[in-house]
mmCIF file of C-alpha atoms and ligand atoms in Angstrom:
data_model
loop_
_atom_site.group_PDB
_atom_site.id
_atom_site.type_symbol
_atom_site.label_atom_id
_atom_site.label_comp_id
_atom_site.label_asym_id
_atom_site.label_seq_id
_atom_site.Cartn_x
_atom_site.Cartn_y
_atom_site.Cartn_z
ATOM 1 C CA UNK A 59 102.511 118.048 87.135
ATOM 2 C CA UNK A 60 106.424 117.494 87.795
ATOM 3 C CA UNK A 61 106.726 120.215 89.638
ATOM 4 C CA UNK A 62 103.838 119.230 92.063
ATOM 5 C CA UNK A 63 105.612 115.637 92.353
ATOM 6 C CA UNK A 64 108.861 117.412 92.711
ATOM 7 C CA UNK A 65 107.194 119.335 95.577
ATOM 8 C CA UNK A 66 105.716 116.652 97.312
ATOM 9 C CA UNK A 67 108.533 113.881 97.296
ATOM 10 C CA UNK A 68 110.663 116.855 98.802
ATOM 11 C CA UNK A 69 107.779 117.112 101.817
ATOM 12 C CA UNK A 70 108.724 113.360 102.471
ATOM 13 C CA UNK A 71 112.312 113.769 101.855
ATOM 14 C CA UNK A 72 112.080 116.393 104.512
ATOM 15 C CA UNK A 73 109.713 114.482 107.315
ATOM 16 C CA UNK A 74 112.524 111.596 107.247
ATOM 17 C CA UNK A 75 114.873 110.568 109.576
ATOM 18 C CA UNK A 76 118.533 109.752 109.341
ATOM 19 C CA UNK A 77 119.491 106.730 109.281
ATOM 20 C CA UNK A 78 120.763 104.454 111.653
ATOM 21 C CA UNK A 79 119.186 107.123 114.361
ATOM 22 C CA UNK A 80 119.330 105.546 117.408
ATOM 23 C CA UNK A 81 115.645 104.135 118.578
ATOM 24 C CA UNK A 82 114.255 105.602 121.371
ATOM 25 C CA UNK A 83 111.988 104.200 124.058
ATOM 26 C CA UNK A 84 108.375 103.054 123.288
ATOM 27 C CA UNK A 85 105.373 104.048 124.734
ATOM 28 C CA UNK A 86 103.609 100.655 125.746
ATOM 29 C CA UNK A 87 104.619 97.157 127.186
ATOM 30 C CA UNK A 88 103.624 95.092 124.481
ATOM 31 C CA UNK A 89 104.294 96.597 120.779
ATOM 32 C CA UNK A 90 100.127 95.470 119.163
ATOM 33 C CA UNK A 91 100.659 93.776 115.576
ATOM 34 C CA UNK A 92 97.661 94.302 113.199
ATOM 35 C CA UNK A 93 97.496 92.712 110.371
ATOM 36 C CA UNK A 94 95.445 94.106 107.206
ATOM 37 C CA UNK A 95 93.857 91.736 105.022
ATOM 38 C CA UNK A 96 90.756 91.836 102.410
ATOM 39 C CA UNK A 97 88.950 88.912 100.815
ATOM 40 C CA UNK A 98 89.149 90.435 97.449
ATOM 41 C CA UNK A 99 92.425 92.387 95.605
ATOM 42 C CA UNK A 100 92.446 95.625 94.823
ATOM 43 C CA UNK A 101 90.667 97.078 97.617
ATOM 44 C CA UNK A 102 92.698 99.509 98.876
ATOM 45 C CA UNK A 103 94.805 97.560 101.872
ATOM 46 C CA UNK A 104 98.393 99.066 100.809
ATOM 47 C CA UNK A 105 96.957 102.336 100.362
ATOM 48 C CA UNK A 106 95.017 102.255 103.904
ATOM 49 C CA UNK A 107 97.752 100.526 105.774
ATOM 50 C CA UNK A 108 100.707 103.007 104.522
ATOM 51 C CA UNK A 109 98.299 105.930 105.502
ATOM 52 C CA UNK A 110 96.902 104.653 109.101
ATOM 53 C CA UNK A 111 100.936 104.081 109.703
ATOM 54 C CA UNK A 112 101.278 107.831 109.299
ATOM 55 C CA UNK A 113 97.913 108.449 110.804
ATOM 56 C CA UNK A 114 99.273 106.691 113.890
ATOM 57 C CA UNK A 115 102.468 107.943 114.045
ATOM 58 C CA UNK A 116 101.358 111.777 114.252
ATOM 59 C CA UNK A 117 99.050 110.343 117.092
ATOM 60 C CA UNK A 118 102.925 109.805 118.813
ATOM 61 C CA UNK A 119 103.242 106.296 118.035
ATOM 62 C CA UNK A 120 106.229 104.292 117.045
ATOM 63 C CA UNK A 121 105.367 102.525 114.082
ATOM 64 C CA UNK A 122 106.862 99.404 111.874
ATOM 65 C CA UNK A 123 105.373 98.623 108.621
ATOM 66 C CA UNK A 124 105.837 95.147 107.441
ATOM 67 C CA UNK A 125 105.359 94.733 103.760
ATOM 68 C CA UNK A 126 103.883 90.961 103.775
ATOM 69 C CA UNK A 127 102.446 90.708 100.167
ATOM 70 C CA UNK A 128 104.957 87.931 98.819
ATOM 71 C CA UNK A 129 103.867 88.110 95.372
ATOM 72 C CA UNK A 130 102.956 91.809 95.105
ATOM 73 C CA UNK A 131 105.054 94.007 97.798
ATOM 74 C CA UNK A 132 104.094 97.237 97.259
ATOM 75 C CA UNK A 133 104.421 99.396 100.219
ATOM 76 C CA UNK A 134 107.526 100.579 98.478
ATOM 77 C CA UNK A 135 106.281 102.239 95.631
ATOM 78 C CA UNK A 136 103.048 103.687 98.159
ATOM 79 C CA UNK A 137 105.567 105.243 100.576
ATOM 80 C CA UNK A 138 108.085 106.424 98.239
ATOM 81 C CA UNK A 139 111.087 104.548 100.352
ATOM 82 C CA UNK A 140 112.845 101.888 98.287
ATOM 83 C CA UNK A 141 113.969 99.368 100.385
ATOM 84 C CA UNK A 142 117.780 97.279 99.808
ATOM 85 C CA UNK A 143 117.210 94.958 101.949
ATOM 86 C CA UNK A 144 114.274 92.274 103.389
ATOM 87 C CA UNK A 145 114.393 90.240 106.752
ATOM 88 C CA UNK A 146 115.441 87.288 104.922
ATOM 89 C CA UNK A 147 119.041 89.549 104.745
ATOM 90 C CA UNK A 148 118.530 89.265 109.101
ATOM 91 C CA UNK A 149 120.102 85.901 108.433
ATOM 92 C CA UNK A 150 123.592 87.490 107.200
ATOM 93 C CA UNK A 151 125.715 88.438 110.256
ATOM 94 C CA UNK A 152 126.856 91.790 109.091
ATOM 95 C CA UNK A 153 123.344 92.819 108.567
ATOM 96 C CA UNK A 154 121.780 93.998 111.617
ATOM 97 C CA UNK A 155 117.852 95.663 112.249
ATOM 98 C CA UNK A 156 118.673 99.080 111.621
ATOM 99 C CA UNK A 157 119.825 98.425 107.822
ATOM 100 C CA UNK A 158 117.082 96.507 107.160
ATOM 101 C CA UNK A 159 114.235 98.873 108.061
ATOM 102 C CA UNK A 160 114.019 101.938 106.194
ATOM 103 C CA UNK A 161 113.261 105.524 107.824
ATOM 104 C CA UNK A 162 109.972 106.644 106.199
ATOM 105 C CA UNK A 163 108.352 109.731 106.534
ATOM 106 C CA UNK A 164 106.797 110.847 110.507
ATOM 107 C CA UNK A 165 109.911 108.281 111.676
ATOM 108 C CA UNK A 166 107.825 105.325 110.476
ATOM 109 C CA UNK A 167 110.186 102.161 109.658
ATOM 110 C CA UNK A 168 109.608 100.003 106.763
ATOM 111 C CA UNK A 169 110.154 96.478 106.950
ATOM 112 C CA UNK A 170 110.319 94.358 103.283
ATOM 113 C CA UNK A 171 108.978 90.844 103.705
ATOM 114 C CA UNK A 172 110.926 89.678 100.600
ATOM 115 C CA UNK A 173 109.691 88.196 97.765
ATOM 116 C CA UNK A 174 109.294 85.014 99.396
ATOM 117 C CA UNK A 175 108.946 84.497 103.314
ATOM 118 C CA UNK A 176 109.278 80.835 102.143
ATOM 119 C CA UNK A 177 113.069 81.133 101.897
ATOM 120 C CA UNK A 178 112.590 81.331 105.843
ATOM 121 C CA UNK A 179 111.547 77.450 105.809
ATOM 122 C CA UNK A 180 114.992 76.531 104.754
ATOM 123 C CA UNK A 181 116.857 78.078 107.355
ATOM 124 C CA UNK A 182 118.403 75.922 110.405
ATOM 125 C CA UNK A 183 117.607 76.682 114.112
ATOM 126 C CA UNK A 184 120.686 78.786 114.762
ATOM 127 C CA UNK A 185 119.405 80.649 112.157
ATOM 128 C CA UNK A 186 116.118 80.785 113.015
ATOM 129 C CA UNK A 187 117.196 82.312 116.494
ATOM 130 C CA UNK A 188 119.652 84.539 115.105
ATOM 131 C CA UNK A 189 117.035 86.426 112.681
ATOM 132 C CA UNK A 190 113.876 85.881 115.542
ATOM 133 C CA UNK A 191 116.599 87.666 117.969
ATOM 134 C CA UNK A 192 117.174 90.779 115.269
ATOM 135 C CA UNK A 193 113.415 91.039 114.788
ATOM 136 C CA UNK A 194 113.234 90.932 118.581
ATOM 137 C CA UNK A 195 114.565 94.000 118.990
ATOM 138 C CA UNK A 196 111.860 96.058 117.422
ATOM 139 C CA UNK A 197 109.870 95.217 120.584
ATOM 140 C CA UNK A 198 112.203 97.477 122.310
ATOM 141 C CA UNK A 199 111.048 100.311 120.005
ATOM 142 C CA UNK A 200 108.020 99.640 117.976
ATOM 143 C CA UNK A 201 104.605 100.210 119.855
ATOM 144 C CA UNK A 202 102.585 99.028 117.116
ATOM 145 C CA UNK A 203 103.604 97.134 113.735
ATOM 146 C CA UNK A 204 101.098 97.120 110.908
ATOM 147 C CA UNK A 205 101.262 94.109 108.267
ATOM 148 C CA UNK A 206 100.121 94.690 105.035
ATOM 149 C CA UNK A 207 99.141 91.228 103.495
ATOM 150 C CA UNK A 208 98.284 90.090 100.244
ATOM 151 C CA UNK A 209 94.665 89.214 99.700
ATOM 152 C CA UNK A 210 92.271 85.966 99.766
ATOM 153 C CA UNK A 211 92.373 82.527 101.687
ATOM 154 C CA UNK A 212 95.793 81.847 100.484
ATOM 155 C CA UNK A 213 98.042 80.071 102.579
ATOM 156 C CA UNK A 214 100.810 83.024 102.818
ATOM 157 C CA UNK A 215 98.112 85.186 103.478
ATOM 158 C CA UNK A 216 96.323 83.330 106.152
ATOM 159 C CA UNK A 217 99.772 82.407 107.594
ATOM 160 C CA UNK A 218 100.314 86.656 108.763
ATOM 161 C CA UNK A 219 96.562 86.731 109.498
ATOM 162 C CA UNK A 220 96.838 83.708 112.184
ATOM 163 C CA UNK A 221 100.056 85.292 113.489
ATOM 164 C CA UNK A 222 98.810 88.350 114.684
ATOM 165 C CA UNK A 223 96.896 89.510 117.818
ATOM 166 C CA UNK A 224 94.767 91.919 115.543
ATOM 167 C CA UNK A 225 93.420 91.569 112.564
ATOM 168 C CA UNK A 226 91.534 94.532 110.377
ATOM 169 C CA UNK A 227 89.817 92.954 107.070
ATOM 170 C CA UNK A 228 88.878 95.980 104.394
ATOM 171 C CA UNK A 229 85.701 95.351 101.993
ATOM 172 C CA UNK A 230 84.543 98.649 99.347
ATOM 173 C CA UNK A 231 81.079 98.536 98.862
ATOM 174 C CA UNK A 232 81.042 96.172 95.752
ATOM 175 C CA UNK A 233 79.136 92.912 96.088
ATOM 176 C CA UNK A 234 82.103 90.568 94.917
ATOM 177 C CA UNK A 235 84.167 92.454 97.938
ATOM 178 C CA UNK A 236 81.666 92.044 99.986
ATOM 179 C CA UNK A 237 81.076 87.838 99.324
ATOM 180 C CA UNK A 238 85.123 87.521 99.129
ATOM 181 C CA UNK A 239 85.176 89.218 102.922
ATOM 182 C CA UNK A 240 82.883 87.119 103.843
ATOM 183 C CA UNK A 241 84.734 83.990 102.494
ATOM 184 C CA UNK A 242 88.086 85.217 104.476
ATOM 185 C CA UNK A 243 85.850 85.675 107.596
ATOM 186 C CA UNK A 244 84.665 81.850 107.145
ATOM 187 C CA UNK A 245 88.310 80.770 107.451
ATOM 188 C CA UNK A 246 89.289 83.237 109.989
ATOM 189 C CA UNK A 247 86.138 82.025 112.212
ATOM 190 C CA UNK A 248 87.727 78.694 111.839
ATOM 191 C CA UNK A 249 90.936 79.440 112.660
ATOM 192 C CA UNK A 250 90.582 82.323 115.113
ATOM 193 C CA UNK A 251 87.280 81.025 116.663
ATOM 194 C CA UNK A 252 85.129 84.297 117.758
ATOM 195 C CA UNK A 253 87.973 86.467 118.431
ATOM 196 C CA UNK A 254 87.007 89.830 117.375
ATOM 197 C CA UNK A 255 87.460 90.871 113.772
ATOM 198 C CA UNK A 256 87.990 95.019 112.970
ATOM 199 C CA UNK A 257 86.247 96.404 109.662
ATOM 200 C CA UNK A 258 87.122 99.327 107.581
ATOM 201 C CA UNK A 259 84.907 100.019 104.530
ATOM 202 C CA UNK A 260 86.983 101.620 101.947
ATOM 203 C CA UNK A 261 85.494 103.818 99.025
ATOM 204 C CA UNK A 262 82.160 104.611 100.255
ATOM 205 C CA UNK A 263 80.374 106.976 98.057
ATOM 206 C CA UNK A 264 78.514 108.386 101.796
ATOM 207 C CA UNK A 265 78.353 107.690 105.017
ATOM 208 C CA UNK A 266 74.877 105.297 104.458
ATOM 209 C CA UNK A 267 76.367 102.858 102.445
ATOM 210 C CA UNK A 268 79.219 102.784 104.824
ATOM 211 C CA UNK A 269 76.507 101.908 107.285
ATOM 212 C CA UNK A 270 74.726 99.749 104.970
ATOM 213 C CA UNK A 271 77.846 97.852 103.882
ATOM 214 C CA UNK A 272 78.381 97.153 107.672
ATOM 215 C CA UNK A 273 75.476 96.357 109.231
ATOM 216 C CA UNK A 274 75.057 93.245 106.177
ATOM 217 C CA UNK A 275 78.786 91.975 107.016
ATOM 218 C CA UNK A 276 78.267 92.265 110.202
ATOM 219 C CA UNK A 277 74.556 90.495 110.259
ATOM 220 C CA UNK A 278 76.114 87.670 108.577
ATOM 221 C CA UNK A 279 79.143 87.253 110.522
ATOM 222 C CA UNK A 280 77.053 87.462 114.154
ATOM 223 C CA UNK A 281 74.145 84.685 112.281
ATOM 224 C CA UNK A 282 76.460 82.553 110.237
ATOM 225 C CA UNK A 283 79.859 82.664 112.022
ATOM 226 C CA UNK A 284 79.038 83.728 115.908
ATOM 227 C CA UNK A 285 81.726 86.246 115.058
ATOM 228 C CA UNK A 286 81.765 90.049 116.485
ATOM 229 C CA UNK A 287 82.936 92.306 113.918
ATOM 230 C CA UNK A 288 83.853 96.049 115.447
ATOM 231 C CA UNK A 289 83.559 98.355 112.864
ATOM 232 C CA UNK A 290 86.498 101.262 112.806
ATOM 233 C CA UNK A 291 85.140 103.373 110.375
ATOM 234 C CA UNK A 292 84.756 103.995 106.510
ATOM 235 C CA UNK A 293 86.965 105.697 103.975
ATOM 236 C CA UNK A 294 85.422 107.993 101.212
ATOM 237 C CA UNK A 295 85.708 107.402 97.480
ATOM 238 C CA UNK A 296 88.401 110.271 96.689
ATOM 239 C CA UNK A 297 90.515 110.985 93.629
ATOM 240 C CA UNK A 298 93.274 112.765 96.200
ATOM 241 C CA UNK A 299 93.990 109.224 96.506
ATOM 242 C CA UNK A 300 94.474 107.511 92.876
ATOM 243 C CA UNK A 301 96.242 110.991 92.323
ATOM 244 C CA UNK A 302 98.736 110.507 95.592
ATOM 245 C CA UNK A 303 99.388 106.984 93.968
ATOM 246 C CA UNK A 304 100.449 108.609 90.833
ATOM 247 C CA UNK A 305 103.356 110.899 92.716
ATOM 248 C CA UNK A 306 104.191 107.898 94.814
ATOM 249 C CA UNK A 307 103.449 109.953 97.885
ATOM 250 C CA UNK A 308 100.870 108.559 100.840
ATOM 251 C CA UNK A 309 97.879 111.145 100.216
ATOM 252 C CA UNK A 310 98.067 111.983 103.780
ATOM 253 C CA UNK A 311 101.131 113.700 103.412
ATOM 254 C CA UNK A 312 100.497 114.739 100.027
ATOM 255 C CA UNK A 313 96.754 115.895 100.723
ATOM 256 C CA UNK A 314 96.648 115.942 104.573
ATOM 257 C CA UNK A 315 93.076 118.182 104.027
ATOM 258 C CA UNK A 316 91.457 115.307 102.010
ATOM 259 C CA UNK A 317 88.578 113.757 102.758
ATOM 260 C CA UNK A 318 90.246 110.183 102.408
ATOM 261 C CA UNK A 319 92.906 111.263 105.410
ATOM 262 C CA UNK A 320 90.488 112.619 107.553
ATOM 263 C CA UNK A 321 88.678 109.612 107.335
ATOM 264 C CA UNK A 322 91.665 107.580 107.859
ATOM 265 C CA UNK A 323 92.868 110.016 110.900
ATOM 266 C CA UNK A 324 89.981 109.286 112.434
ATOM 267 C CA UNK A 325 90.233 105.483 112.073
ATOM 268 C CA UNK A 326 93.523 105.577 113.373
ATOM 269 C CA UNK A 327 92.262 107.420 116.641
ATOM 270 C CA UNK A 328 89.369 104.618 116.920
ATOM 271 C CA UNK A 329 91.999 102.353 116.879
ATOM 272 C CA UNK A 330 94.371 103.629 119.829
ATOM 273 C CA UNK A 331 91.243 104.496 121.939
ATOM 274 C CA UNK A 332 89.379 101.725 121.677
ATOM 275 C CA UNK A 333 92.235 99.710 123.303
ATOM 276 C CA UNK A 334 93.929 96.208 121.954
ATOM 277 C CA UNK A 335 92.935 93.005 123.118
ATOM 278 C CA UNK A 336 93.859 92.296 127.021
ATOM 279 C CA UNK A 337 96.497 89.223 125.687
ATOM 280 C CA UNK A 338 99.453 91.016 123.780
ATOM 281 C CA UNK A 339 102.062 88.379 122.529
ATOM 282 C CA UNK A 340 104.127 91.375 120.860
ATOM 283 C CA UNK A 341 106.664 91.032 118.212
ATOM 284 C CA UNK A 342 108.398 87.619 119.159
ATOM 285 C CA UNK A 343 105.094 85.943 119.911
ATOM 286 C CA UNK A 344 103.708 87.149 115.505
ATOM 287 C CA UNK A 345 107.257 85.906 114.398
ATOM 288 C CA UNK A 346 107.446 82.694 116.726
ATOM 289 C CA UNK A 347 103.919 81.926 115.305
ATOM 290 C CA UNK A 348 105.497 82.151 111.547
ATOM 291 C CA UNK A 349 108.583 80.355 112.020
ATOM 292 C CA UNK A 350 106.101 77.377 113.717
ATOM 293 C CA UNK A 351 103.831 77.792 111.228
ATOM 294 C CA UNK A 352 106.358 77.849 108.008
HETATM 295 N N1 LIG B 647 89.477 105.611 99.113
HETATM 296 C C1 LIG B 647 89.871 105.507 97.839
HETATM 297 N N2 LIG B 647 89.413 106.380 96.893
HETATM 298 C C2 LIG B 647 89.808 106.265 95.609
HETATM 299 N N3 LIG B 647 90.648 105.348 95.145
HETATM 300 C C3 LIG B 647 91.145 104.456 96.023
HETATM 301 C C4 LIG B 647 90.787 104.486 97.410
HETATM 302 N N4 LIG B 647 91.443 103.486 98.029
HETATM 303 C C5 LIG B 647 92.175 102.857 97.088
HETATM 304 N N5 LIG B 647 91.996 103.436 95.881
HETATM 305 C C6 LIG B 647 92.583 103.028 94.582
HETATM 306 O O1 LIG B 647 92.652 101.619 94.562
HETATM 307 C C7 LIG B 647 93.913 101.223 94.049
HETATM 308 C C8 LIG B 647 94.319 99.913 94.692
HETATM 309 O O2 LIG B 647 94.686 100.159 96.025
HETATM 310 P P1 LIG B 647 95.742 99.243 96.802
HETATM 311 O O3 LIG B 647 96.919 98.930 95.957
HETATM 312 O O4 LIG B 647 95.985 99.912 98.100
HETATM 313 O O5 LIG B 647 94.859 97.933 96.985
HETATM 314 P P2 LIG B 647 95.286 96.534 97.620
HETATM 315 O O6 LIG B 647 94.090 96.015 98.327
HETATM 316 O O7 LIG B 647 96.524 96.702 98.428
HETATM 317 O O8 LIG B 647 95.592 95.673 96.327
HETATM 318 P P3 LIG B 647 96.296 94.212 96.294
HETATM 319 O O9 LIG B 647 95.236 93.238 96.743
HETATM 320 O O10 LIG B 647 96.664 94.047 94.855
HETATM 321 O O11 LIG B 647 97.460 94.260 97.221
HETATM 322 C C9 LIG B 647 94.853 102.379 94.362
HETATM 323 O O12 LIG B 647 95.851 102.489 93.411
HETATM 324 C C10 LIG B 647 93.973 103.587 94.354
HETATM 325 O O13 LIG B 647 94.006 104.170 93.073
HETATM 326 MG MG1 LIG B 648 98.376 95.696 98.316
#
């Protein structure tokens, strides 16, 4: 069993960049920011968001990964990539972009929210536009950033889910996950109006009750909430993936064969090809919307 975690945190070691490599070019105008969010904990968001980052970025993409989950930031631990510092350090002078994202594995970069974004409501407005004009820069590089948010109708949660110009809510097939991602789509309806809403059903047991699972949220969510739900897929119940948490090693790197990356491969190619919405506000526009919002 060590050896096998030995093995695997040497595969990431290996797949990493340098740091402080300088960024190269992006592929697309406007970098798309997704945010990942579930009504209920627990059902699989860190896991799915570290993997479709990966997934993504062996489809060519340049990918950020913002670790939003104030009270529980966990990406860390997922990816294997401790991170020193947080973009509440973006506020220090000496501390520019490049130290505060971490090189993960595929040339991912790891952003830490911080323990509390809060922190960011008692900074002045030459502060403000000193750390908005750091996080700026990502735009330059990143073609898509993925948030990983914490779960429920929370306030910090609903803050990252308002923010961004896509959203992707994750339900497993359980009823209580099912009536709690219902009860974040109430709030996003009200907030986001009918903008389209992407659905991933995690831990199906087979591809029906994927179905099954989607065609009820989505029933509700048309009759209840006039909202269009796009489905992107399901992920299969699959121990490759409580075992990858165990060696602190994203299963698809650590079992790229599985039937929980394939599934989350193919997810990630739904997602490029089926386009972003036709209004990107990129990077500064998600941030802008925080600082107003905070
Ligand atoms: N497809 C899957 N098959 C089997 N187990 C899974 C699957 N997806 C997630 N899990 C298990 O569920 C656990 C919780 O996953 P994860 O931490 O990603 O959930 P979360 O939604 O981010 O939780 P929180 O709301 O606390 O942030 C994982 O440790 C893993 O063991
Ligand atoms: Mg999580």
């Amino acid at each position: 069993m060590r050896d096998q975690a030995e093995k695997l945190r040497k595969i990431v070691q290996q797949s990493r960049f340098a740091n402080h490599t300088p960024l190269p070019a992006k592929n697309r105008a406007k970098t798309r920011v997704i945010a990942v969010t579930s009504g209920k904990g627990g059902v699989g968001k860190t896991n799915f968001t570290v993997n479709l980052a990966l997934a993504l970025a062996g489809l060519d993409q340049k990918v950020v990964l913002l670790d939003a989950d104030l009270g529980m930031a966990n990406v860390d631990v997922v990816l294997g990539c401790p991170a020193t510092y947080n973009l509440l350090n973006l506020v220090e002078d000496r501390i520019h972009i490049e130290d505060v994202t971490v090189n993960g594995p595929r040339g991912i970069r790891f952003l830490s929210g911080g323990s509390g974004v809060y922190e960011l409501a008692n900074m002045n407005s030459v502060q403000i536009q000193h750390t908005l004009s750091q996080l700026s820069t990502l735009e330059d590089w990143a073609d898509i950033i993925l948030v990983d948010t914490g779960a429920g109708i929370g306030r910090n949660v609903l803050d990252f889910v308002i923010a961004a110009d896509e959203v992707i809510i994750i339900t497993t097939p359980e009823p209580t996950a099912m009536t709690d991602a219902y009860a974040m789509m109430k709030v996003y309806a009200g907030q986001r109006g009918s903008s389209p809403l992407r659905l991933v059903v995690n831990r199906v047991l087979d591809s029906q009750e994927g179905r099954d699972v989607t065609e009820r949220l989505n029933t509700v969510a048309t009759r209840f909430l006039g909202l269009q739900l796009h489905s992107l897929g399901m992920v299969y119940e699959d121990t490759n993936m409580r075992q990858a948490v165990k060696f602190q090693t994203p299963v698809l790197l650590a079992y790229p064969d599985s039937v929980a990356s394939q599934c989350i491969e193919s997810i990630a190619r739904k997602l490029l090809y089926t386009g972003s919405p036709s209004v990107l506000t990129g990077i500064r526009g998600f941030f802008n919307r925080i600082f107003d919002i905070i």
